[in-house]
Coordinates of C-alpha atoms in Angstrom, one line a residue:
Chain M
A8 CA 12.9 3.3 13.9
Q9 CA 9.5 3.2 12.3
K10 CA 9.4 5.3 9.1
I11 CA 5.6 5.9 9.4
T12 CA 3.7 6.2 12.7
Q13 CA 0.0 6.2 13.1
T14 CA -0.9 6.6 16.8
Q15 CA -4.7 6.3 16.5
P16 CA -5.7 2.6 16.3
G17 CA -9.4 3.7 16.1
M18 CA -11.4 6.9 15.6
F19 CA -15.1 7.7 15.7
V20 CA -16.7 10.6 13.9
Q21 CA -20.3 11.7 13.6
E22 CA -21.8 11.7 10.2
K23 CA -21.3 15.1 8.4
E24 CA -18.5 16.1 10.8
A25 CA -14.8 16.5 9.9
V26 CA -12.1 14.2 11.3
T27 CA -8.3 14.3 11.3
L28 CA -6.2 11.1 11.1
D29 CA -2.7 11.5 12.3
C30 CA 0.5 10.4 10.6
T31 CA 4.1 11.2 11.4
Y32 CA 7.1 10.1 9.3
D33 CA 10.8 9.7 9.7
T34 CA 13.3 10.2 6.8
S35 CA 16.6 11.9 6.1
D36 CA 15.9 12.1 2.4
P37 CA 15.2 15.6 1.2
S38 CA 12.9 14.3 -1.5
Y39 CA 10.0 12.0 -0.6
G40 CA 6.3 11.5 -1.2
L41 CA 3.5 10.9 1.2
F42 CA 0.3 8.9 0.4
W43 CA -2.9 8.1 2.1
Y44 CA -4.9 4.9 1.2
K45 CA -8.3 3.7 2.3
Q46 CA -8.9 0.0 2.9
P47 CA -12.6 -1.0 3.2
S48 CA -13.7 -4.3 4.5
S49 CA -13.3 -5.8 1.0
G50 CA -9.6 -5.5 1.4
E51 CA -8.6 -3.4 -1.7
M52 CA -6.3 -0.5 -1.1
I53 CA -7.8 2.7 -2.6
F54 CA -5.4 5.7 -3.3
L55 CA -6.8 8.9 -1.8
I56 CA -4.2 11.7 -1.9
Y57 CA -0.6 12.5 -2.4
Q58 CA 1.8 15.1 -1.1
G59 CA 5.3 15.7 -2.4
S60 CA 8.0 17.0 -0.1
Y61 CA 8.6 20.0 -2.3
D62 CA 5.0 20.9 -2.8
Q63 CA 4.3 24.4 -1.5
Q64 CA 0.6 23.9 -0.9
N65 CA -1.3 21.2 1.0
A66 CA -2.8 18.6 -1.3
T67 CA -6.6 18.4 -1.6
E68 CA -8.8 15.9 -3.4
G69 CA -12.5 16.5 -3.0
R70 CA -13.4 15.9 0.7
Y71 CA -9.8 14.8 1.5
S72 CA -7.0 17.2 2.4
L73 CA -3.6 16.6 3.7
N74 CA -2.3 18.8 6.5
F75 CA 1.4 18.8 5.7
Q76 CA 3.8 20.2 8.3
K77 CA 7.3 19.5 7.1
A78 CA 9.1 20.8 10.1
R79 CA 7.1 18.5 12.4
K80 CA 7.3 15.6 9.9
S81 CA 3.6 15.2 10.0
A82 CA 1.1 14.5 7.2
N83 CA -2.4 14.3 8.7
L84 CA -5.4 13.4 6.6
V85 CA -8.5 15.5 7.0
I86 CA -11.8 14.2 5.9
S87 CA -14.6 16.8 5.7
A88 CA -18.3 16.1 5.9
S89 CA -17.9 12.4 6.8
Q90 CA -20.2 9.9 5.2
L91 CA -21.1 6.4 6.3
G92 CA -19.1 5.0 3.4
D93 CA -15.9 6.5 4.9
S94 CA -15.9 3.8 7.5
A95 CA -12.7 1.9 6.8
M96 CA -9.0 1.4 7.6
Y97 CA -6.8 4.3 6.6
F98 CA -3.1 3.9 5.9
C99 CA -0.4 6.5 5.6
A100 CA 2.6 5.6 3.5
M101 CA 5.9 7.2 2.4
R102 CA 8.2 6.8 -0.6
E103 CA 11.8 7.9 -0.3
D104 CA 13.3 9.3 -3.5
G105 CA 16.8 8.0 -2.7
P106 CA 19.6 7.5 -5.2
K107 CA 18.5 4.0 -6.1
G108 CA 15.2 5.4 -7.4
A109 CA 13.1 2.5 -6.1
N110 CA 9.5 3.4 -5.7
N111 CA 9.0 1.4 -2.5
L112 CA 6.4 2.4 0.0
F113 CA 6.6 2.2 3.8
F114 CA 3.2 1.8 5.5
G115 CA 2.0 2.7 8.9
T116 CA -0.2 0.3 11.0
G117 CA -3.4 2.1 10.1
T118 CA -6.3 3.8 11.8
R119 CA -9.8 2.3 11.8
L120 CA -12.4 5.0 11.2
T121 CA -16.0 4.5 12.1
V122 CA -18.6 7.0 11.0
I123 CA -21.6 7.1 13.4
P124 CA -25.0 7.9 11.9
Chain L
D8 CA -11.5 -1.1 -18.0
G9 CA -7.9 -0.5 -16.9
G10 CA -6.9 -2.1 -13.7
I11 CA -5.2 -4.8 -11.7
T12 CA -6.6 -8.2 -11.3
Q13 CA -5.6 -10.9 -8.8
S14 CA -6.6 -14.5 -8.6
P15 CA -7.8 -16.4 -6.9
K16 CA -9.7 -14.4 -4.3
Y17 CA -9.1 -17.2 -1.7
L18 CA -6.4 -19.9 -1.7
F19 CA -5.9 -22.8 0.5
R20 CA -2.5 -24.4 1.0
K21 CA -1.6 -27.7 2.4
E22 CA 1.6 -28.3 4.4
G23 CA 4.6 -28.6 2.1
Q24 CA 2.8 -27.3 -0.9
N25 CA 3.9 -24.5 -3.2
V26 CA 1.1 -22.2 -4.4
T27 CA 1.1 -19.4 -7.0
L28 CA -0.8 -16.2 -6.8
S29 CA -1.6 -14.4 -10.0
C30 CA -1.3 -10.6 -10.7
E31 CA -2.1 -9.0 -14.0
Q32 CA -2.3 -5.3 -14.9
N33 CA -3.3 -3.5 -18.1
L34 CA -2.3 -0.1 -17.0
N35 CA 1.0 -0.2 -19.0
H36 CA 2.9 0.3 -15.8
D37 CA 6.6 -0.6 -15.7
A38 CA 6.8 -1.5 -12.0
M39 CA 4.9 -4.1 -10.0
Y40 CA 5.0 -5.0 -6.3
W41 CA 3.8 -7.7 -3.9
Y42 CA 2.9 -6.9 -0.3
R43 CA 1.8 -9.1 2.6
Q44 CA -0.7 -7.8 5.2
D45 CA -1.2 -9.6 8.5
P46 CA -4.3 -8.9 10.7
G47 CA -4.2 -5.4 12.2
Q48 CA -1.0 -4.6 10.5
G49 CA 0.2 -2.4 7.6
L50 CA 1.7 -3.7 4.4
R51 CA 5.1 -5.2 4.1
L52 CA 7.0 -5.5 0.8
I53 CA 7.9 -9.0 -0.4
Y54 CA 9.3 -8.4 -3.9
Y55 CA 9.2 -5.7 -6.6
S56 CA 10.1 -5.4 -10.2
Q57 CA 10.8 -2.2 -12.1
I58 CA 11.3 -3.8 -15.5
V59 CA 10.7 -7.1 -17.3
N60 CA 13.1 -9.9 -16.4
D61 CA 14.3 -8.1 -13.3
F62 CA 13.1 -8.1 -9.7
Q63 CA 14.4 -7.2 -6.3
K64 CA 13.8 -8.6 -2.8
G65 CA 11.8 -6.5 -0.4
D66 CA 11.8 -6.6 3.4
I67 CA 10.3 -10.1 3.8
A68 CA 11.3 -12.1 0.7
E69 CA 12.3 -15.4 2.5
G70 CA 10.0 -18.2 1.4
Y71 CA 8.7 -16.4 -1.6
S72 CA 9.7 -16.3 -5.3
V73 CA 8.5 -14.3 -8.3
S74 CA 9.0 -14.0 -12.0
R75 CA 8.5 -11.1 -14.5
E76 CA 8.4 -12.5 -18.0
K77 CA 5.9 -10.1 -19.3
K78 CA 5.2 -6.5 -18.5
E79 CA 1.6 -7.2 -17.6
S80 CA 2.2 -10.1 -15.2
F81 CA 4.0 -10.6 -11.9
P82 CA 3.1 -14.0 -10.3
L83 CA 4.1 -14.7 -6.7
T84 CA 4.9 -18.3 -5.5
V85 CA 4.6 -19.0 -1.8
T86 CA 7.0 -21.9 -1.3
S87 CA 7.0 -24.6 1.4
A88 CA 9.9 -22.7 3.0
Q89 CA 7.4 -20.0 4.1
K90 CA 6.4 -21.3 7.5
N91 CA 3.6 -18.8 8.3
P92 CA 2.0 -18.0 4.9
T93 CA -1.5 -17.3 6.2
A94 CA -2.1 -13.6 5.3
F95 CA -3.7 -11.2 2.8
Y96 CA -1.5 -10.7 -0.3
L97 CA -1.8 -7.5 -2.3
C98 CA -0.3 -6.8 -5.7
A99 CA 0.3 -3.2 -6.9
S100 CA 1.7 -1.5 -10.0
S101 CA 3.0 2.0 -10.8
S102 CA 4.5 4.1 -13.5
M103 CA 8.2 4.9 -13.1
D104 CA 7.9 8.2 -14.9
R105 CA 8.9 11.4 -13.0
G106 CA 6.1 12.5 -10.7
R107 CA 3.9 10.8 -8.1
K108 CA 4.6 7.2 -9.1
T109 CA 1.4 6.3 -7.3
Q110 CA 1.0 2.6 -6.6
Y111 CA -2.4 1.2 -7.5
F112 CA -3.6 -2.0 -5.9
G113 CA -5.5 -5.1 -6.9
P114 CA -8.3 -6.7 -4.9
G115 CA -6.0 -9.1 -3.0
T116 CA -5.8 -12.8 -2.4
R117 CA -6.4 -14.4 1.1
L118 CA -4.1 -17.4 1.6
L119 CA -5.0 -19.9 4.3
V120 CA -3.1 -22.9 5.4
L121 CA -5.0 -26.2 6.0

């Protein structure tokens, strides 16, 4: 089974509007971390936001917020006030904090966001 | 500036040839990782290392080899045994201290087979 599922291959949003990118995950570990990365056309993966499984509040970083619904195993990224520079691929990833302690990430297939002027 | 550098940006491989991709970090991170990305796909883990002189296979290690002789460096060799090496290769590093252990990535190397 896929550990990370991103069901939206592509999304469009009007400039200055908000957009939600979906991510669901699958794990039996009680302790895990969820990450969102942005990949512009240059290829570099840029870290955006992190949510720990025990965090009581949803994470926020500037215009990025993470809508964490633990019971539904979802970790959707919300981008507010979209800008043209937000056009990129967005990847959701998960780290399982198992007994081995490895910091390996499992990635989804990504969502291509296009911001329309 | 602290960060992760990868070289070269583009690399061409001939049939039967081994090639080595460079990854250097000056973030004082203990752990380093190599990922492969194919078009329209997410990242898949090739190898990772949590400490100098030790490394572990990831999900797709066949046809690849690594070394970790220095904390700052984690080169990846794509051997002739890797039959489909054309891909985008990303190196990352992270702290292993308690907390987020966020992985930070380099700019990547695009490998093409001639």
